[in-house]
Amino acid sequence: MGQACARPEALACGTPVLATNRGAVREIVLDGVTGFVRDNVDELGPLIERLGEIDREACRRHVARYFSSAALAHRYEPMLADITARPRNHRFPAKVAPMIFRPPIPEPGPTAAVWATSRAERVRAMPQR
């Protein structure tokens, strides 16, 4: 969660962001306006010299407009009103339920094995100090 919060917090302080194009980065960082977004980490290095081109006030305005408490409340309010207006025995709509209650499905590979283990097994496997 730290990485997801770090970008909007940096922009709120007027600090341009360099980021790779992963997840929702393009929704947070506007390429050439509030920072730079590239597909590869190696492409970010040369852009450090160009950070001075980014208007720090534009970074602040972008976060205030789209990620402030008021902006988020405005976007969530209709969804929450819809959910709370339903009778208690009514199930959540299919499009909301996976987003709220289900963990992501792991890709096959080494991480899938970690998801398959219980928390107790993971704690036992941790190195002791």
mmCIF file of N, CA and C in Angstrom:
data_model
loop_
_atom_site.group_PDB
_atom_site.id
_atom_site.type_symbol
_atom_site.label_atom_id
_atom_site.label_comp_id
_atom_site.label_asym_id
_atom_site.label_seq_id
_atom_site.Cartn_x
_atom_site.Cartn_y
_atom_site.Cartn_z
ATOM 1 N N MET A 1 0.820 -1.188 0.000
ATOM 2 C CA MET A 1 0.000 0.000 0.000
ATOM 3 C C MET A 1 0.860 1.246 0.000
ATOM 4 N N GLY A 2 2.066 1.157 0.529
ATOM 5 C CA GLY A 2 2.932 2.320 0.598
ATOM 6 C C GLY A 2 3.204 2.922 -0.764
ATOM 7 N N GLN A 3 3.464 2.073 -1.772
ATOM 8 C CA GLN A 3 3.757 2.586 -3.100
ATOM 9 C C GLN A 3 2.541 3.274 -3.707
ATOM 10 N N ALA A 4 1.372 2.739 -3.467
ATOM 11 C CA ALA A 4 0.163 3.340 -4.031
ATOM 12 C C ALA A 4 -0.079 4.729 -3.458
ATOM 13 N N CYS A 5 0.282 4.947 -2.211
ATOM 14 C CA CYS A 5 0.088 6.254 -1.571
ATOM 15 C C CYS A 5 1.233 7.213 -1.860
ATOM 16 N N ALA A 6 2.417 6.688 -2.117
ATOM 17 C CA ALA A 6 3.599 7.530 -2.259
ATOM 18 C C ALA A 6 3.486 8.485 -3.437
ATOM 19 N N ARG A 7 2.956 8.033 -4.544
ATOM 20 C CA ARG A 7 2.883 8.894 -5.728
ATOM 21 C C ARG A 7 1.949 10.073 -5.524
ATOM 22 N N PRO A 8 0.692 9.867 -5.100
ATOM 23 C CA PRO A 8 -0.165 11.034 -4.874
ATOM 24 C C PRO A 8 0.371 11.957 -3.785
ATOM 25 N N GLU A 9 0.995 11.389 -2.748
ATOM 26 C CA GLU A 9 1.550 12.232 -1.686
ATOM 27 C C GLU A 9 2.685 13.096 -2.219
ATOM 28 N N ALA A 10 3.551 12.515 -3.050
ATOM 29 C CA ALA A 10 4.641 13.286 -3.644
ATOM 30 C C ALA A 10 4.078 14.406 -4.514
ATOM 31 N N LEU A 11 3.086 14.084 -5.331
ATOM 32 C CA LEU A 11 2.485 15.102 -6.199
ATOM 33 C C LEU A 11 1.809 16.196 -5.384
ATOM 34 N N ALA A 12 1.178 15.825 -4.278
ATOM 35 C CA ALA A 12 0.520 16.819 -3.417
ATOM 36 C C ALA A 12 1.530 17.810 -2.847
ATOM 37 N N CYS A 13 2.778 17.367 -2.687
ATOM 38 C CA CYS A 13 3.843 18.250 -2.209
ATOM 39 C C CYS A 13 4.473 19.032 -3.349
ATOM 40 N N GLY A 14 4.014 18.793 -4.577
ATOM 41 C CA GLY A 14 4.580 19.488 -5.724
ATOM 42 C C GLY A 14 5.819 18.823 -6.276
ATOM 43 N N THR A 15 6.028 17.559 -5.937
ATOM 44 C CA THR A 15 7.206 16.827 -6.400
ATOM 45 C C THR A 15 6.833 15.984 -7.617
ATOM 46 N N PRO A 16 7.455 16.238 -8.768
ATOM 47 C CA PRO A 16 7.182 15.408 -9.945
ATOM 48 C C PRO A 16 7.603 13.961 -9.697
ATOM 49 N N VAL A 17 6.951 13.033 -10.373
ATOM 50 C CA VAL A 17 7.180 11.613 -10.141
ATOM 51 C C VAL A 17 7.726 10.944 -11.395
ATOM 52 N N LEU A 18 8.735 10.112 -11.218
ATOM 53 C CA LEU A 18 9.217 9.210 -12.259
ATOM 54 C C LEU A 18 8.680 7.834 -11.925
ATOM 55 N N ALA A 19 8.038 7.162 -12.886
ATOM 56 C CA ALA A 19 7.437 5.861 -12.582
ATOM 57 C C ALA A 19 7.425 4.970 -13.804
ATOM 58 N N THR A 20 7.412 3.667 -13.546
ATOM 59 C CA THR A 20 7.230 2.711 -14.631
ATOM 60 C C THR A 20 5.738 2.457 -14.808
ATOM 61 N N ASN A 21 5.370 2.095 -16.006
ATOM 62 C CA ASN A 21 3.960 1.922 -16.359
ATOM 63 C C ASN A 21 3.435 0.596 -15.823
ATOM 64 N N ARG A 22 3.046 0.601 -14.553
ATOM 65 C CA ARG A 22 2.506 -0.586 -13.887
ATOM 66 C C ARG A 22 1.235 -0.189 -13.146
ATOM 67 N N GLY A 23 0.284 -1.075 -13.116
ATOM 68 C CA GLY A 23 -0.939 -0.827 -12.349
ATOM 69 C C GLY A 23 -1.650 0.441 -12.799
ATOM 70 N N ALA A 24 -2.000 1.270 -11.823
ATOM 71 C CA ALA A 24 -2.768 2.484 -12.092
ATOM 72 C C ALA A 24 -1.883 3.721 -12.209
ATOM 73 N N VAL A 25 -0.604 3.529 -12.514
ATOM 74 C CA VAL A 25 0.329 4.656 -12.563
ATOM 75 C C VAL A 25 -0.145 5.737 -13.519
ATOM 76 N N ARG A 26 -0.649 5.367 -14.674
ATOM 77 C CA ARG A 26 -1.079 6.375 -15.666
ATOM 78 C C ARG A 26 -2.285 7.177 -15.190
ATOM 79 N N GLU A 27 -3.046 6.674 -14.233
ATOM 80 C CA GLU A 27 -4.150 7.443 -13.662
ATOM 81 C C GLU A 27 -3.644 8.472 -12.668
ATOM 82 N N ILE A 28 -2.490 8.210 -12.079
ATOM 83 C CA ILE A 28 -1.940 9.098 -11.052
ATOM 84 C C ILE A 28 -0.945 10.084 -11.648
ATOM 85 N N VAL A 29 -0.039 9.594 -12.479
ATOM 86 C CA VAL A 29 1.018 10.423 -13.058
ATOM 87 C C VAL A 29 0.686 10.703 -14.519
ATOM 88 N N LEU A 30 0.534 11.967 -14.863
ATOM 89 C CA LEU A 30 0.277 12.361 -16.244
ATOM 90 C C LEU A 30 1.621 12.615 -16.912
ATOM 91 N N ASP A 31 1.956 11.798 -17.894
ATOM 92 C CA ASP A 31 3.263 11.872 -18.543
ATOM 93 C C ASP A 31 3.507 13.260 -19.140
ATOM 94 N N GLY A 32 4.596 13.878 -18.702
ATOM 95 C CA GLY A 32 4.966 15.203 -19.191
ATOM 96 C C GLY A 32 4.274 16.348 -18.481
ATOM 97 N N VAL A 33 3.306 16.043 -17.621
ATOM 98 C CA VAL A 33 2.564 17.091 -16.899
ATOM 99 C C VAL A 33 2.880 17.049 -15.408
ATOM 100 N N THR A 34 2.744 15.862 -14.795
ATOM 101 C CA THR A 34 3.025 15.728 -13.358
ATOM 102 C C THR A 34 4.241 14.838 -13.104
ATOM 103 N N GLY A 35 4.873 14.413 -14.155
ATOM 104 C CA GLY A 35 6.051 13.556 -14.054
ATOM 105 C C GLY A 35 6.251 12.828 -15.355
ATOM 106 N N PHE A 36 6.980 11.725 -15.299
ATOM 107 C CA PHE A 36 7.238 10.944 -16.500
ATOM 108 C C PHE A 36 6.966 9.471 -16.223
ATOM 109 N N VAL A 37 6.318 8.818 -17.188
ATOM 110 C CA VAL A 37 6.001 7.393 -17.083
ATOM 111 C C VAL A 37 6.626 6.692 -18.280
ATOM 112 N N ARG A 38 7.368 5.637 -18.004
ATOM 113 C CA ARG A 38 7.988 4.851 -19.066
ATOM 114 C C ARG A 38 7.767 3.368 -18.791
ATOM 115 N N ASP A 39 7.876 2.559 -19.833
ATOM 116 C CA ASP A 39 7.662 1.120 -19.697
ATOM 117 C C ASP A 39 8.839 0.412 -19.044
ATOM 118 N N ASN A 40 10.028 0.993 -19.138
ATOM 119 C CA ASN A 40 11.233 0.339 -18.660
ATOM 120 C C ASN A 40 11.960 1.259 -17.688
ATOM 121 N N VAL A 41 12.484 0.712 -16.614
ATOM 122 C CA VAL A 41 13.220 1.489 -15.608
ATOM 123 C C VAL A 41 14.421 2.195 -16.232
ATOM 124 N N ASP A 42 15.085 1.533 -17.173
ATOM 125 C CA ASP A 42 16.270 2.122 -17.806
ATOM 126 C C ASP A 42 15.954 3.417 -18.548
ATOM 127 N N GLU A 43 14.723 3.599 -18.968
ATOM 128 C CA GLU A 43 14.328 4.809 -19.679
ATOM 129 C C GLU A 43 14.123 5.994 -18.738
ATOM 130 N N LEU A 44 14.028 5.757 -17.439
ATOM 131 C CA LEU A 44 13.761 6.838 -16.489
ATOM 132 C C LEU A 44 14.996 7.667 -16.153
ATOM 133 N N GLY A 45 16.166 7.062 -16.173
ATOM 134 C CA GLY A 45 17.395 7.750 -15.796
ATOM 135 C C GLY A 45 17.605 9.069 -16.515
ATOM 136 N N PRO A 46 17.557 9.084 -17.852
ATOM 137 C CA PRO A 46 17.772 10.342 -18.574
ATOM 138 C C PRO A 46 16.714 11.413 -18.279
ATOM 139 N N LEU A 47 15.563 11.001 -17.777
ATOM 140 C CA LEU A 47 14.485 11.960 -17.516
ATOM 141 C C LEU A 47 14.695 12.759 -16.232
ATOM 142 N N ILE A 48 15.629 12.334 -15.400
ATOM 143 C CA ILE A 48 15.901 13.069 -14.161
ATOM 144 C C ILE A 48 16.261 14.515 -14.474
ATOM 145 N N GLU A 49 17.048 14.712 -15.537
ATOM 146 C CA GLU A 49 17.453 16.064 -15.931
ATOM 147 C C GLU A 49 16.275 16.903 -16.405
ATOM 148 N N ARG A 50 15.189 16.274 -16.829
ATOM 149 C CA ARG A 50 14.024 17.000 -17.353
ATOM 150 C C ARG A 50 12.958 17.295 -16.286
ATOM 151 N N LEU A 51 13.182 16.862 -15.050
ATOM 152 C CA LEU A 51 12.175 17.085 -14.009
ATOM 153 C C LEU A 51 11.889 18.566 -13.784
ATOM 154 N N GLY A 52 12.872 19.422 -14.065
ATOM 155 C CA GLY A 52 12.664 20.861 -13.916
ATOM 156 C C GLY A 52 11.613 21.417 -14.862
ATOM 157 N N GLU A 53 11.295 20.691 -15.925
ATOM 158 C CA GLU A 53 10.272 21.127 -16.888
ATOM 159 C C GLU A 53 8.860 20.983 -16.315
ATOM 160 N N ILE A 54 8.709 20.169 -15.292
ATOM 161 C CA ILE A 54 7.388 19.884 -14.724
ATOM 162 C C ILE A 54 6.980 21.023 -13.794
ATOM 163 N N ASP A 55 5.769 21.534 -13.998
ATOM 164 C CA ASP A 55 5.218 22.605 -13.159
ATOM 165 C C ASP A 55 4.763 22.003 -11.833
ATOM 166 N N ARG A 56 5.408 22.409 -10.743
ATOM 167 C CA ARG A 56 5.088 21.855 -9.419
ATOM 168 C C ARG A 56 3.644 22.172 -9.018
ATOM 169 N N GLU A 57 3.159 23.320 -9.419
ATOM 170 C CA GLU A 57 1.775 23.686 -9.098
ATOM 171 C C GLU A 57 0.791 22.786 -9.848
ATOM 172 N N ALA A 58 1.151 22.356 -11.053
ATOM 173 C CA ALA A 58 0.295 21.433 -11.813
ATOM 174 C C ALA A 58 0.189 20.092 -11.085
ATOM 175 N N CYS A 59 1.288 19.677 -10.443
ATOM 176 C CA CYS A 59 1.259 18.438 -9.651
ATOM 177 C C CYS A 59 0.252 18.574 -8.515
ATOM 178 N N ARG A 60 0.315 19.687 -7.804
ATOM 179 C CA ARG A 60 -0.604 19.914 -6.674
ATOM 180 C C ARG A 60 -2.054 19.980 -7.143
ATOM 181 N N ARG A 61 -2.289 20.700 -8.242
ATOM 182 C CA ARG A 61 -3.664 20.844 -8.761
ATOM 183 C C ARG A 61 -4.240 19.487 -9.164
ATOM 184 N N HIS A 62 -3.429 18.658 -9.810
ATOM 185 C CA HIS A 62 -3.896 17.341 -10.263
ATOM 186 C C HIS A 62 -4.354 16.487 -9.076
ATOM 187 N N VAL A 63 -3.554 16.459 -8.016
ATOM 188 C CA VAL A 63 -3.913 15.658 -6.841
ATOM 189 C C VAL A 63 -5.137 16.244 -6.151
ATOM 190 N N ALA A 64 -5.197 17.563 -6.035
ATOM 191 C CA ALA A 64 -6.357 18.185 -5.383
ATOM 192 C C ALA A 64 -7.639 17.891 -6.154
ATOM 193 N N ARG A 65 -7.535 17.858 -7.476
ATOM 194 C CA ARG A 65 -8.738 17.654 -8.282
ATOM 195 C C ARG A 65 -9.214 16.200 -8.269
ATOM 196 N N TYR A 66 -8.291 15.248 -8.310
ATOM 197 C CA TYR A 66 -8.686 13.854 -8.467
ATOM 198 C C TYR A 66 -8.498 12.966 -7.243
ATOM 199 N N PHE A 67 -7.653 13.356 -6.294
ATOM 200 C CA PHE A 67 -7.337 12.459 -5.183
ATOM 201 C C PHE A 67 -7.545 13.081 -3.806
ATOM 202 N N SER A 68 -8.136 14.256 -3.728
ATOM 203 C CA SER A 68 -8.412 14.848 -2.419
ATOM 204 C C SER A 68 -9.543 14.067 -1.752
ATOM 205 N N SER A 69 -9.711 14.270 -0.472
ATOM 206 C CA SER A 69 -10.793 13.588 0.257
ATOM 207 C C SER A 69 -12.145 13.911 -0.372
ATOM 208 N N ALA A 70 -12.336 15.170 -0.735
ATOM 209 C CA ALA A 70 -13.617 15.583 -1.324
ATOM 210 C C ALA A 70 -13.835 14.907 -2.675
ATOM 211 N N ALA A 71 -12.782 14.825 -3.499
ATOM 212 C CA ALA A 71 -12.915 14.189 -4.815
ATOM 213 C C ALA A 71 -13.212 12.699 -4.677
ATOM 214 N N LEU A 72 -12.519 12.030 -3.760
ATOM 215 C CA LEU A 72 -12.760 10.600 -3.567
ATOM 216 C C LEU A 72 -14.159 10.351 -3.010
ATOM 217 N N ALA A 73 -14.579 11.181 -2.056
ATOM 218 C CA ALA A 73 -15.926 11.031 -1.493
ATOM 219 C C ALA A 73 -16.982 11.222 -2.572
ATOM 220 N N HIS A 74 -16.752 12.176 -3.460
ATOM 221 C CA HIS A 74 -17.700 12.440 -4.550
ATOM 222 C C HIS A 74 -17.832 11.222 -5.465
ATOM 223 N N ARG A 75 -16.719 10.523 -5.717
ATOM 224 C CA ARG A 75 -16.768 9.344 -6.592
ATOM 225 C C ARG A 75 -17.345 8.130 -5.885
ATOM 226 N N TYR A 76 -17.071 7.976 -4.578
ATOM 227 C CA TYR A 76 -17.555 6.804 -3.847
ATOM 228 C C TYR A 76 -19.000 6.948 -3.368
ATOM 229 N N GLU A 77 -19.453 8.155 -3.185
ATOM 230 C CA GLU A 77 -20.776 8.383 -2.608
ATOM 231 C C GLU A 77 -21.899 7.657 -3.348
ATOM 232 N N PRO A 78 -22.000 7.744 -4.686
ATOM 233 C CA PRO A 78 -23.096 7.029 -5.363
ATOM 234 C C PRO A 78 -23.038 5.513 -5.155
ATOM 235 N N MET A 79 -21.831 4.933 -5.200
ATOM 236 C CA MET A 79 -21.709 3.495 -5.008
ATOM 237 C C MET A 79 -22.120 3.098 -3.591
ATOM 238 N N LEU A 80 -21.646 3.850 -2.596
ATOM 239 C CA LEU A 80 -21.994 3.528 -1.210
ATOM 240 C C LEU A 80 -23.484 3.740 -0.949
ATOM 241 N N ALA A 81 -24.065 4.771 -1.536
ATOM 242 C CA ALA A 81 -25.504 5.007 -1.374
ATOM 243 C C ALA A 81 -26.294 3.843 -1.959
ATOM 244 N N ASP A 82 -25.849 3.333 -3.101
ATOM 245 C CA ASP A 82 -26.524 2.201 -3.728
ATOM 246 C C ASP A 82 -26.435 0.956 -2.847
ATOM 247 N N ILE A 83 -25.258 0.711 -2.288
ATOM 248 C CA ILE A 83 -25.065 -0.471 -1.448
ATOM 249 C C ILE A 83 -25.894 -0.369 -0.169
ATOM 250 N N THR A 84 -25.877 0.778 0.478
ATOM 251 C CA THR A 84 -26.604 0.911 1.744
ATOM 252 C C THR A 84 -28.112 0.979 1.548
ATOM 253 N N ALA A 85 -28.572 1.316 0.357
ATOM 254 C CA ALA A 85 -30.012 1.378 0.103
ATOM 255 C C ALA A 85 -30.622 -0.004 -0.113
ATOM 256 N N ARG A 86 -29.806 -0.997 -0.360
ATOM 257 C CA ARG A 86 -30.307 -2.352 -0.610
ATOM 258 C C ARG A 86 -30.769 -3.002 0.693
ATOM 259 N N PRO A 87 -31.770 -3.886 0.618
ATOM 260 C CA PRO A 87 -32.173 -4.634 1.808
ATOM 261 C C PRO A 87 -30.995 -5.482 2.308
ATOM 262 N N ARG A 88 -30.945 -5.737 3.596
ATOM 263 C CA ARG A 88 -29.817 -6.467 4.184
ATOM 264 C C ARG A 88 -29.638 -7.862 3.619
ATOM 265 N N ASN A 89 -30.707 -8.519 3.213
ATOM 266 C CA ASN A 89 -30.575 -9.882 2.707
ATOM 267 C C ASN A 89 -30.222 -9.918 1.218
ATOM 268 N N HIS A 90 -30.102 -8.753 0.579
ATOM 269 C CA HIS A 90 -29.764 -8.683 -0.847
ATOM 270 C C HIS A 90 -28.248 -8.781 -1.011
ATOM 271 N N ARG A 91 -27.812 -9.609 -1.916
ATOM 272 C CA ARG A 91 -26.369 -9.781 -2.148
ATOM 273 C C ARG A 91 -25.810 -8.579 -2.912
ATOM 274 N N PHE A 92 -24.519 -8.357 -2.759
ATOM 275 C CA PHE A 92 -23.858 -7.280 -3.496
ATOM 276 C C PHE A 92 -23.918 -7.577 -4.986
ATOM 277 N N PRO A 93 -23.942 -6.537 -5.807
ATOM 278 C CA PRO A 93 -23.913 -6.782 -7.249
ATOM 279 C C PRO A 93 -22.600 -7.477 -7.626
ATOM 280 N N ALA A 94 -22.649 -8.308 -8.636
ATOM 281 C CA ALA A 94 -21.480 -9.108 -9.028
ATOM 282 C C ALA A 94 -20.272 -8.235 -9.334
ATOM 283 N N LYS A 95 -20.486 -7.047 -9.904
ATOM 284 C CA LYS A 95 -19.332 -6.223 -10.277
ATOM 285 C C LYS A 95 -18.652 -5.601 -9.056
ATOM 286 N N VAL A 96 -19.335 -5.482 -7.918
ATOM 287 C CA VAL A 96 -18.736 -4.897 -6.723
ATOM 288 C C VAL A 96 -18.107 -5.969 -5.840
ATOM 289 N N ALA A 97 -18.755 -7.121 -5.720
ATOM 290 C CA ALA A 97 -18.299 -8.158 -4.796
ATOM 291 C C ALA A 97 -16.856 -8.601 -5.017
ATOM 292 N N PRO A 98 -16.408 -8.894 -6.246
ATOM 293 C CA PRO A 98 -15.015 -9.336 -6.389
ATOM 294 C C PRO A 98 -14.027 -8.251 -5.971
ATOM 295 N N MET A 99 -14.345 -7.011 -6.242
ATOM 296 C CA MET A 99 -13.442 -5.914 -5.923
ATOM 297 C C MET A 99 -13.279 -5.774 -4.413
ATOM 298 N N ILE A 100 -14.325 -6.021 -3.656
ATOM 299 C CA ILE A 100 -14.281 -5.784 -2.222
ATOM 300 C C ILE A 100 -13.816 -7.010 -1.446
ATOM 301 N N PHE A 101 -14.266 -8.207 -1.815
ATOM 302 C CA PHE A 101 -14.098 -9.357 -0.952
ATOM 303 C C PHE A 101 -13.106 -10.420 -1.414
ATOM 304 N N ARG A 102 -12.745 -10.456 -2.659
ATOM 305 C CA ARG A 102 -11.907 -11.553 -3.137
ATOM 306 C C ARG A 102 -10.464 -11.113 -3.323
ATOM 307 N N PRO A 103 -9.512 -11.917 -2.838
ATOM 308 C CA PRO A 103 -8.106 -11.596 -3.088
ATOM 309 C C PRO A 103 -7.787 -11.856 -4.553
ATOM 310 N N PRO A 104 -6.746 -11.237 -5.097
ATOM 311 C CA PRO A 104 -6.396 -11.500 -6.498
ATOM 312 C C PRO A 104 -6.009 -12.965 -6.686
ATOM 313 N N ILE A 105 -6.268 -13.483 -7.870
ATOM 314 C CA ILE A 105 -5.931 -14.870 -8.171
ATOM 315 C C ILE A 105 -4.457 -14.899 -8.578
ATOM 316 N N PRO A 106 -3.649 -15.710 -7.888
ATOM 317 C CA PRO A 106 -2.222 -15.715 -8.218
ATOM 318 C C PRO A 106 -1.950 -16.372 -9.557
ATOM 319 N N GLU A 107 -0.902 -15.894 -10.219
ATOM 320 C CA GLU A 107 -0.441 -16.503 -11.460
ATOM 321 C C GLU A 107 0.232 -17.823 -11.113
ATOM 322 N N PRO A 108 0.221 -18.808 -12.005
ATOM 323 C CA PRO A 108 0.953 -20.038 -11.732
ATOM 324 C C PRO A 108 2.441 -19.728 -11.608
ATOM 325 N N GLY A 109 3.101 -20.398 -10.723
ATOM 326 C CA GLY A 109 4.527 -20.162 -10.539
ATOM 327 C C GLY A 109 4.879 -20.127 -9.070
ATOM 328 N N PRO A 110 6.064 -19.596 -8.740
ATOM 329 C CA PRO A 110 6.531 -19.619 -7.355
ATOM 330 C C PRO A 110 5.606 -18.886 -6.387
ATOM 331 N N THR A 111 4.972 -17.789 -6.842
ATOM 332 C CA THR A 111 4.100 -17.052 -5.924
ATOM 333 C C THR A 111 2.833 -17.817 -5.602
ATOM 334 N N ALA A 112 2.381 -18.660 -6.512
ATOM 335 C CA ALA A 112 1.171 -19.444 -6.248
ATOM 336 C C ALA A 112 1.381 -20.349 -5.044
ATOM 337 N N ALA A 113 2.585 -20.865 -4.885
ATOM 338 C CA ALA A 113 2.880 -21.733 -3.741
ATOM 339 C C ALA A 113 2.779 -20.950 -2.437
ATOM 340 N N VAL A 114 3.197 -19.703 -2.453
ATOM 341 C CA VAL A 114 3.112 -18.879 -1.247
ATOM 342 C C VAL A 114 1.653 -18.643 -0.880
ATOM 343 N N TRP A 115 0.796 -18.375 -1.885
ATOM 344 C CA TRP A 115 -0.624 -18.148 -1.616
ATOM 345 C C TRP A 115 -1.281 -19.406 -1.054
ATOM 346 N N ALA A 116 -0.789 -20.558 -1.484
ATOM 347 C CA ALA A 116 -1.413 -21.811 -1.060
ATOM 348 C C ALA A 116 -1.100 -22.146 0.390
ATOM 349 N N THR A 117 -0.026 -21.621 0.930
ATOM 350 C CA THR A 117 0.324 -21.945 2.306
ATOM 351 C C THR A 117 -0.484 -21.098 3.278
ATOM 352 N N SER A 118 -0.701 -21.634 4.447
ATOM 353 C CA SER A 118 -1.441 -20.889 5.455
ATOM 354 C C SER A 118 -0.530 -19.873 6.123
ATOM 355 N N ARG A 119 -1.113 -18.938 6.827
ATOM 356 C CA ARG A 119 -0.325 -17.923 7.531
ATOM 357 C C ARG A 119 0.591 -18.583 8.559
ATOM 358 N N ALA A 120 0.082 -19.573 9.262
ATOM 359 C CA ALA A 120 0.892 -20.255 10.275
ATOM 360 C C ALA A 120 2.124 -20.905 9.641
ATOM 361 N N GLU A 121 1.960 -21.526 8.468
ATOM 362 C CA GLU A 121 3.096 -22.133 7.781
ATOM 363 C C GLU A 121 4.112 -21.083 7.366
ATOM 364 N N ARG A 122 3.637 -19.920 6.903
ATOM 365 C CA ARG A 122 4.557 -18.858 6.496
ATOM 366 C C ARG A 122 5.319 -18.318 7.706
ATOM 367 N N VAL A 123 4.642 -18.203 8.853
ATOM 368 C CA VAL A 123 5.312 -17.703 10.059
ATOM 369 C C VAL A 123 6.371 -18.688 10.515
ATOM 370 N N ARG A 124 6.046 -19.988 10.494
ATOM 371 C CA ARG A 124 7.030 -21.009 10.885
ATOM 372 C C ARG A 124 8.252 -20.998 9.966
ATOM 373 N N ALA A 125 8.042 -20.679 8.687
ATOM 374 C CA ALA A 125 9.138 -20.691 7.717
ATOM 375 C C ALA A 125 10.021 -19.453 7.832
ATOM 376 N N MET A 126 9.580 -18.420 8.552
ATOM 377 C CA MET A 126 10.377 -17.204 8.679
ATOM 378 C C MET A 126 11.630 -17.475 9.501
ATOM 379 N N PRO A 127 12.752 -16.867 9.116
ATOM 380 C CA PRO A 127 13.977 -17.077 9.887
ATOM 381 C C PRO A 127 13.818 -16.487 11.296
ATOM 382 N N GLN A 128 14.334 -17.194 12.280
ATOM 383 C CA GLN A 128 14.250 -16.729 13.659
ATOM 384 C C GLN A 128 15.429 -15.813 13.956
ATOM 385 N N ARG A 129 15.194 -14.789 14.761
ATOM 386 C CA ARG A 129 16.269 -13.851 15.135
ATOM 387 C C ARG A 129 16.973 -14.310 16.363
#
